[in-house]
CSV table of C-alpha atoms in Angstrom, one decimal:
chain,number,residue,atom,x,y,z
U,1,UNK,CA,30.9,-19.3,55.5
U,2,UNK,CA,27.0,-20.1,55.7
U,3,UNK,CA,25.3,-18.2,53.7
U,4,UNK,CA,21.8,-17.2,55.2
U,5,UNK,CA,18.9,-16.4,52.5
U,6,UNK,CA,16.8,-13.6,53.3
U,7,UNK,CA,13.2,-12.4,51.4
U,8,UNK,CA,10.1,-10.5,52.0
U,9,UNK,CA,8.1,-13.3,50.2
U,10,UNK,CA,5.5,-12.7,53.5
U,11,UNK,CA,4.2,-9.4,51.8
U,12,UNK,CA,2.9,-11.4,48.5
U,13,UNK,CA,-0.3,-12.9,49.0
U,14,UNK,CA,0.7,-16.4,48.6
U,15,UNK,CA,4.4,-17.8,49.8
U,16,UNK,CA,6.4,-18.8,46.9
U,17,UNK,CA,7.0,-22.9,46.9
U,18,UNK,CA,11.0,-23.1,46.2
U,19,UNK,CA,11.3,-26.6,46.8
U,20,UNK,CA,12.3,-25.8,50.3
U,21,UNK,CA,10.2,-26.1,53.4
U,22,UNK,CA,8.6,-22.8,53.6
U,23,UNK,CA,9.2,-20.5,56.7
U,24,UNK,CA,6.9,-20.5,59.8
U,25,UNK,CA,5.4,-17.2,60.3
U,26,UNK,CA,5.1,-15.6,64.1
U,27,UNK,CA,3.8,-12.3,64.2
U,28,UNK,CA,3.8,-9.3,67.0
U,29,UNK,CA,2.0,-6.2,66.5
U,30,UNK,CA,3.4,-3.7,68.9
U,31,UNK,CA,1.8,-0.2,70.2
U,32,UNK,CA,2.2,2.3,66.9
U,33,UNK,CA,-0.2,2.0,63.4
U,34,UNK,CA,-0.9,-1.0,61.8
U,35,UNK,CA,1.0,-1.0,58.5
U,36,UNK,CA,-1.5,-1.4,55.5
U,37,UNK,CA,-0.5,-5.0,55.3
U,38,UNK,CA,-1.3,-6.0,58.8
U,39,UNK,CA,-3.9,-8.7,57.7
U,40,UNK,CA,-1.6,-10.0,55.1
U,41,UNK,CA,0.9,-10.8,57.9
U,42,UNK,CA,-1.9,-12.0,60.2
U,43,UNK,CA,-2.7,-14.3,57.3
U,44,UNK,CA,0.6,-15.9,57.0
U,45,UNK,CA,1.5,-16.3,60.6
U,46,UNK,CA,0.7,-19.6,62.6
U,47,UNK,CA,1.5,-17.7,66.3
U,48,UNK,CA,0.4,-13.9,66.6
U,49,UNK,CA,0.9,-12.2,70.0
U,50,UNK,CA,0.0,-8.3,71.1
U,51,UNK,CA,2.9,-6.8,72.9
U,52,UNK,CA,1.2,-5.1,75.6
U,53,UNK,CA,-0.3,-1.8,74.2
U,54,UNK,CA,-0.3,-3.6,70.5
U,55,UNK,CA,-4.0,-5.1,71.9
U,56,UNK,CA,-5.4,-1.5,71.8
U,57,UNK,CA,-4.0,-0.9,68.5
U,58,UNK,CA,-5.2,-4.2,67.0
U,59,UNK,CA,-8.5,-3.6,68.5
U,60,UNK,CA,-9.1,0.0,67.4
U,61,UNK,CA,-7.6,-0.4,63.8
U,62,UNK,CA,-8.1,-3.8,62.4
U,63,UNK,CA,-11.7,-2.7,61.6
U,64,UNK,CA,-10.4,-0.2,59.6
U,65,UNK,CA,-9.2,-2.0,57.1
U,66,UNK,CA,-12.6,-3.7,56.5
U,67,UNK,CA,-14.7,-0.1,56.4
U,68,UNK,CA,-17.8,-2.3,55.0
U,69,UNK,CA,-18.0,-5.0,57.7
U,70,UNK,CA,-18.8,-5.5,60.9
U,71,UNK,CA,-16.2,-4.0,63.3
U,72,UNK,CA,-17.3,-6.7,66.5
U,73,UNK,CA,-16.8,-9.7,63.8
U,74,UNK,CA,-13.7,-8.5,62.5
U,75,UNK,CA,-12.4,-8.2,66.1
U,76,UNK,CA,-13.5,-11.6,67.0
U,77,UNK,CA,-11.6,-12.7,63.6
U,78,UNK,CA,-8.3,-11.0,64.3
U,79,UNK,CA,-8.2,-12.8,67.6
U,80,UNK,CA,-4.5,-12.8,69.4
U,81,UNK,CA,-3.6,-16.0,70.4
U,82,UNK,CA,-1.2,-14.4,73.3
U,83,UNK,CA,-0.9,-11.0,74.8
U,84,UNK,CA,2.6,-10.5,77.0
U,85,UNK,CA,4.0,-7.0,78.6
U,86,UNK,CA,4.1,-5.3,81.8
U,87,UNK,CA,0.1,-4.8,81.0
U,88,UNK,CA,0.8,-0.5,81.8
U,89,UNK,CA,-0.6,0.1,78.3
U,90,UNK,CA,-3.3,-2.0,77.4
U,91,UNK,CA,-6.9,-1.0,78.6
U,92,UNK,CA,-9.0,-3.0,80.3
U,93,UNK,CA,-12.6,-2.8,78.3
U,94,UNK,CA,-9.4,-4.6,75.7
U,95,UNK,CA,-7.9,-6.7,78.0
U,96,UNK,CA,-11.6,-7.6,79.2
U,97,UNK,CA,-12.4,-8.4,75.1
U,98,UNK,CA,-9.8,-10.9,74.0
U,99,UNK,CA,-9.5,-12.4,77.4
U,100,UNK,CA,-13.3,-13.4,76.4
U,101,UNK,CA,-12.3,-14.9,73.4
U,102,UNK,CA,-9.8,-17.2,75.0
U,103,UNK,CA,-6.9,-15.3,74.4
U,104,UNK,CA,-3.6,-15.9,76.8
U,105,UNK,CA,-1.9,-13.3,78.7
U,106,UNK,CA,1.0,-13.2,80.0
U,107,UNK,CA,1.5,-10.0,83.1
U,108,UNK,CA,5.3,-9.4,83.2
U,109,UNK,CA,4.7,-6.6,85.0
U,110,UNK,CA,7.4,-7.8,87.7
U,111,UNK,CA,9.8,-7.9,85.1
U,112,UNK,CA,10.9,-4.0,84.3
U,113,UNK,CA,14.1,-4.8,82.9
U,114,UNK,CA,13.7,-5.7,79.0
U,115,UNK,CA,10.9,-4.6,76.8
U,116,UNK,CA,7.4,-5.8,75.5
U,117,UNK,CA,9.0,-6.7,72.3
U,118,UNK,CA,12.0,-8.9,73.9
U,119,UNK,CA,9.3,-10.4,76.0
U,120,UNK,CA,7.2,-11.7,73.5
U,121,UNK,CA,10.3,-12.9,71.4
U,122,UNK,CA,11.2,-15.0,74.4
U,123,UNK,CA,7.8,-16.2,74.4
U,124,UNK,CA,8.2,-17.2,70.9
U,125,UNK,CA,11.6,-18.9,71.2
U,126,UNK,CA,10.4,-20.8,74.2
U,127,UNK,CA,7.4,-22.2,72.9
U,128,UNK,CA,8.5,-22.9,69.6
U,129,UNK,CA,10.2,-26.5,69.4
U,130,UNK,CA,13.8,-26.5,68.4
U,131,UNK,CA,13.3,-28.7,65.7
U,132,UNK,CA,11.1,-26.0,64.2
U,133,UNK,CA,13.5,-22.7,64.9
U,134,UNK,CA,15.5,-23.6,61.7
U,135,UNK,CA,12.5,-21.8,59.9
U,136,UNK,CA,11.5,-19.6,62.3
U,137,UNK,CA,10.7,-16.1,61.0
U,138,UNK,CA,9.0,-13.5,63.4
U,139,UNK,CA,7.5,-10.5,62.1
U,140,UNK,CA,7.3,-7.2,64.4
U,141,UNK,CA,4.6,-4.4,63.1
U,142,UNK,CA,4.9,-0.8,64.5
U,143,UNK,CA,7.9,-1.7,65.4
U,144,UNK,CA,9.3,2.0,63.7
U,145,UNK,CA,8.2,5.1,64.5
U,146,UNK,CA,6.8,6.7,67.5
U,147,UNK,CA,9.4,7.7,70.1
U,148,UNK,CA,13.1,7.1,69.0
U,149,UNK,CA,14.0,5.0,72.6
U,150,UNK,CA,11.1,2.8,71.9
U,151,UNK,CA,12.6,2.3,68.0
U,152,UNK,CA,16.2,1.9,69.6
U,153,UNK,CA,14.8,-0.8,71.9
U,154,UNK,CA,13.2,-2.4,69.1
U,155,UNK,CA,16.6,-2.4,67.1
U,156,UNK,CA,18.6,-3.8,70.2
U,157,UNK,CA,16.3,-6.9,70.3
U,158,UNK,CA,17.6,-8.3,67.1
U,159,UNK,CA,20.9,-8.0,68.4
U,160,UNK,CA,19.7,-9.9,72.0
U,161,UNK,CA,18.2,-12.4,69.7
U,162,UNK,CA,21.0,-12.4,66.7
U,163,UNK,CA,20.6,-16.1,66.3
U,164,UNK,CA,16.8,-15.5,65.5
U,165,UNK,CA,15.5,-14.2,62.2
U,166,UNK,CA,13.1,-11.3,63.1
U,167,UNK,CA,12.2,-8.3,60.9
U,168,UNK,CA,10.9,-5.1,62.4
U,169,UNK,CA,7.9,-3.5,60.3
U,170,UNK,CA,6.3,-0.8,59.0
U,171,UNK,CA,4.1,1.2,56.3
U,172,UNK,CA,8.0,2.4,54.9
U,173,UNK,CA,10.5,0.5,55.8
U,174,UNK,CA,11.6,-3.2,57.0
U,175,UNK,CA,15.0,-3.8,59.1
U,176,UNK,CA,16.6,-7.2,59.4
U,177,UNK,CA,19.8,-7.8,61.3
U,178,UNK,CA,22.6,-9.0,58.6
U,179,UNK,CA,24.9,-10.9,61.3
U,180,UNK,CA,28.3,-11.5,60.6
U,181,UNK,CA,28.8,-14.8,61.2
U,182,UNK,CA,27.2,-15.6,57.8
U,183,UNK,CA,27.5,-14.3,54.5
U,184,UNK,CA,23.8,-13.0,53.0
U,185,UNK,CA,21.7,-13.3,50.0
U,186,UNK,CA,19.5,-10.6,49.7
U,187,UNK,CA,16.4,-11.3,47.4
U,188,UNK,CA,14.6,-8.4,46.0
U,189,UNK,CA,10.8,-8.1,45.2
U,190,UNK,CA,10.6,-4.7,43.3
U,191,UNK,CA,7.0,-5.5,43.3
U,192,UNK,CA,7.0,-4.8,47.2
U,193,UNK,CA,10.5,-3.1,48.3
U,194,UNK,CA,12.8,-0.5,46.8
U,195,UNK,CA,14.3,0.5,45.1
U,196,UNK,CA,16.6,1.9,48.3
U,197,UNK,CA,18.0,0.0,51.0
U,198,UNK,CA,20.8,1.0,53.3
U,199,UNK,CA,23.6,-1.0,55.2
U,200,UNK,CA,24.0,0.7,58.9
U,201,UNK,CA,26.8,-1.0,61.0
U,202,UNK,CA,26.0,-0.6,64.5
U,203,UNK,CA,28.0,0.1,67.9
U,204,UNK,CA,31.6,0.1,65.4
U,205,UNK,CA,32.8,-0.2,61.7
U,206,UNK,CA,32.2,-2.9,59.8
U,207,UNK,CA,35.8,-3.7,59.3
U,208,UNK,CA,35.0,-6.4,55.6
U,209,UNK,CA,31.9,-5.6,53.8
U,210,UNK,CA,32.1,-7.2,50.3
U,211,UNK,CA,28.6,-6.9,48.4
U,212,UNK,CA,27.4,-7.6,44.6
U,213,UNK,CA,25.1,-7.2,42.8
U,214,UNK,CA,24.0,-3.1,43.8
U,215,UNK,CA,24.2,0.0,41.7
U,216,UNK,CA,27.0,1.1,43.8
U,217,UNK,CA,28.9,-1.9,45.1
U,218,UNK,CA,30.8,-2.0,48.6
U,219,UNK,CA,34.4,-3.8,48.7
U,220,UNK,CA,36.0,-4.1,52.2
U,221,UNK,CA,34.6,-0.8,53.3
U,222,UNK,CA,34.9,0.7,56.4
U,223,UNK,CA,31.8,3.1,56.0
U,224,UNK,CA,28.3,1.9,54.9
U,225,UNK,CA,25.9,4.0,53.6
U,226,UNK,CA,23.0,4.1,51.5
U,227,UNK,CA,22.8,2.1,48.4
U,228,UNK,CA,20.3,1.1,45.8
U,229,UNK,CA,20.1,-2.1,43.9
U,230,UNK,CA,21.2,-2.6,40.2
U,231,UNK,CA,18.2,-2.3,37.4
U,232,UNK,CA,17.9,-5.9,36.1
């Protein structure tokens, strides 16, 4: 079975160089608080897109994080390169903003049917070429919290888009879909993550779950739960 490689090198400042060609970096910031390493991400990614709503956030808190500059250059450096959604969230002195700055937007608003997060993955997937999706990573902030449909919804994307590698954000937490088609390599940076993690199956059991390397190992279980990685 392929085994698929997964880290969280895109919260160090620099990407590790492995040898490997490194991955490209697309970025969505949805409508709930920027996690604290929002510019980071920004930073790393070659494509950023505001899902709807996410332009007011970006807009109001991205200053923030720079308390000693300029709030209208900061916004005019944290530029989106694409807003996409059914445009009910966003206001319009925003909208009005970026679209100044040459931003694209995309109005789905015909289109009531999947969420401002699936829409902008699709943008993503269709405009990235396929030689290129190999290394495709996206990276969803505020994708957690908030209202518990909106989280669901966020979670059911990475099943719509299982053959993507997408990871849904936040100040606490990260969430990757493991699928099962491949067995998974898990690297841990204890200088960013941990020390918990949890395995959560999803819609049924997972029938063979095998894992090493954890304080409390899993062999063929039925159950997952919560488990912490072994002290090196």
């Amino acid at each position: 079975m392929e085994v698929l490689s997964h880290s969280s090198s895109f919260l160090l400042p620099s990407i590790p160089v492995d040898g490997n060609l490194p991955p490209t970096y697309a970025l969505v910031v949805l409508n709930q608080r920027l996690p604290k390493f929002t510019p980071l991400l920004w930073e790393h990614a070659t494509l950023r897109l505001c899902a709807d709503g996410g332009a007011n956030r970006l807009y109001d808190d991205i200053p923030l994080f720079f308390p000693h500059e300029d709030a209208l250059t900061i916004r005019n450096r944290y530029k989106p390169d694409v807003i996409k959604g059914d445009m009910d969230s966003i206001r319009p002195d925003v909208l009005d903003f970026y679209v100044s700055l040459g931003t694209k937007v995309v109005d789905e608003s015909h289109d009531q049917d999947t969420t401002d997060l699936h829409k902008c993955i699709s943008y993503i997937h269709e405009s990235t070429p396929d030689h290129e999706k190999s290394r495709l990573h996206i990276l969803a902030t505020g994708a957690l919290g908030g209202r518990f449909d909106h989280e669901a919804g966020n979670i059911n994307v990475l099943y719509r888009f299982s053959a993507m590698k997408i990871t849904l954000l936040s100040d606490d937490c990260l969430i990757q879909l493991l699928p099962k088609t491949h067995a998974h390599e898990i690297h841990v940076l204890s200088s960013v993550e941990g020390p918990h993690c949890g395995l959560i199956p999803i819609g049924a059991p997972s029938a063979k779950t095998t894992t090493t390397g954890l304080q409390w190992d899993l062999t063929l279980c039925l159950v997952l739960s919560r488990f912490q990685p072994r002290p090196r």
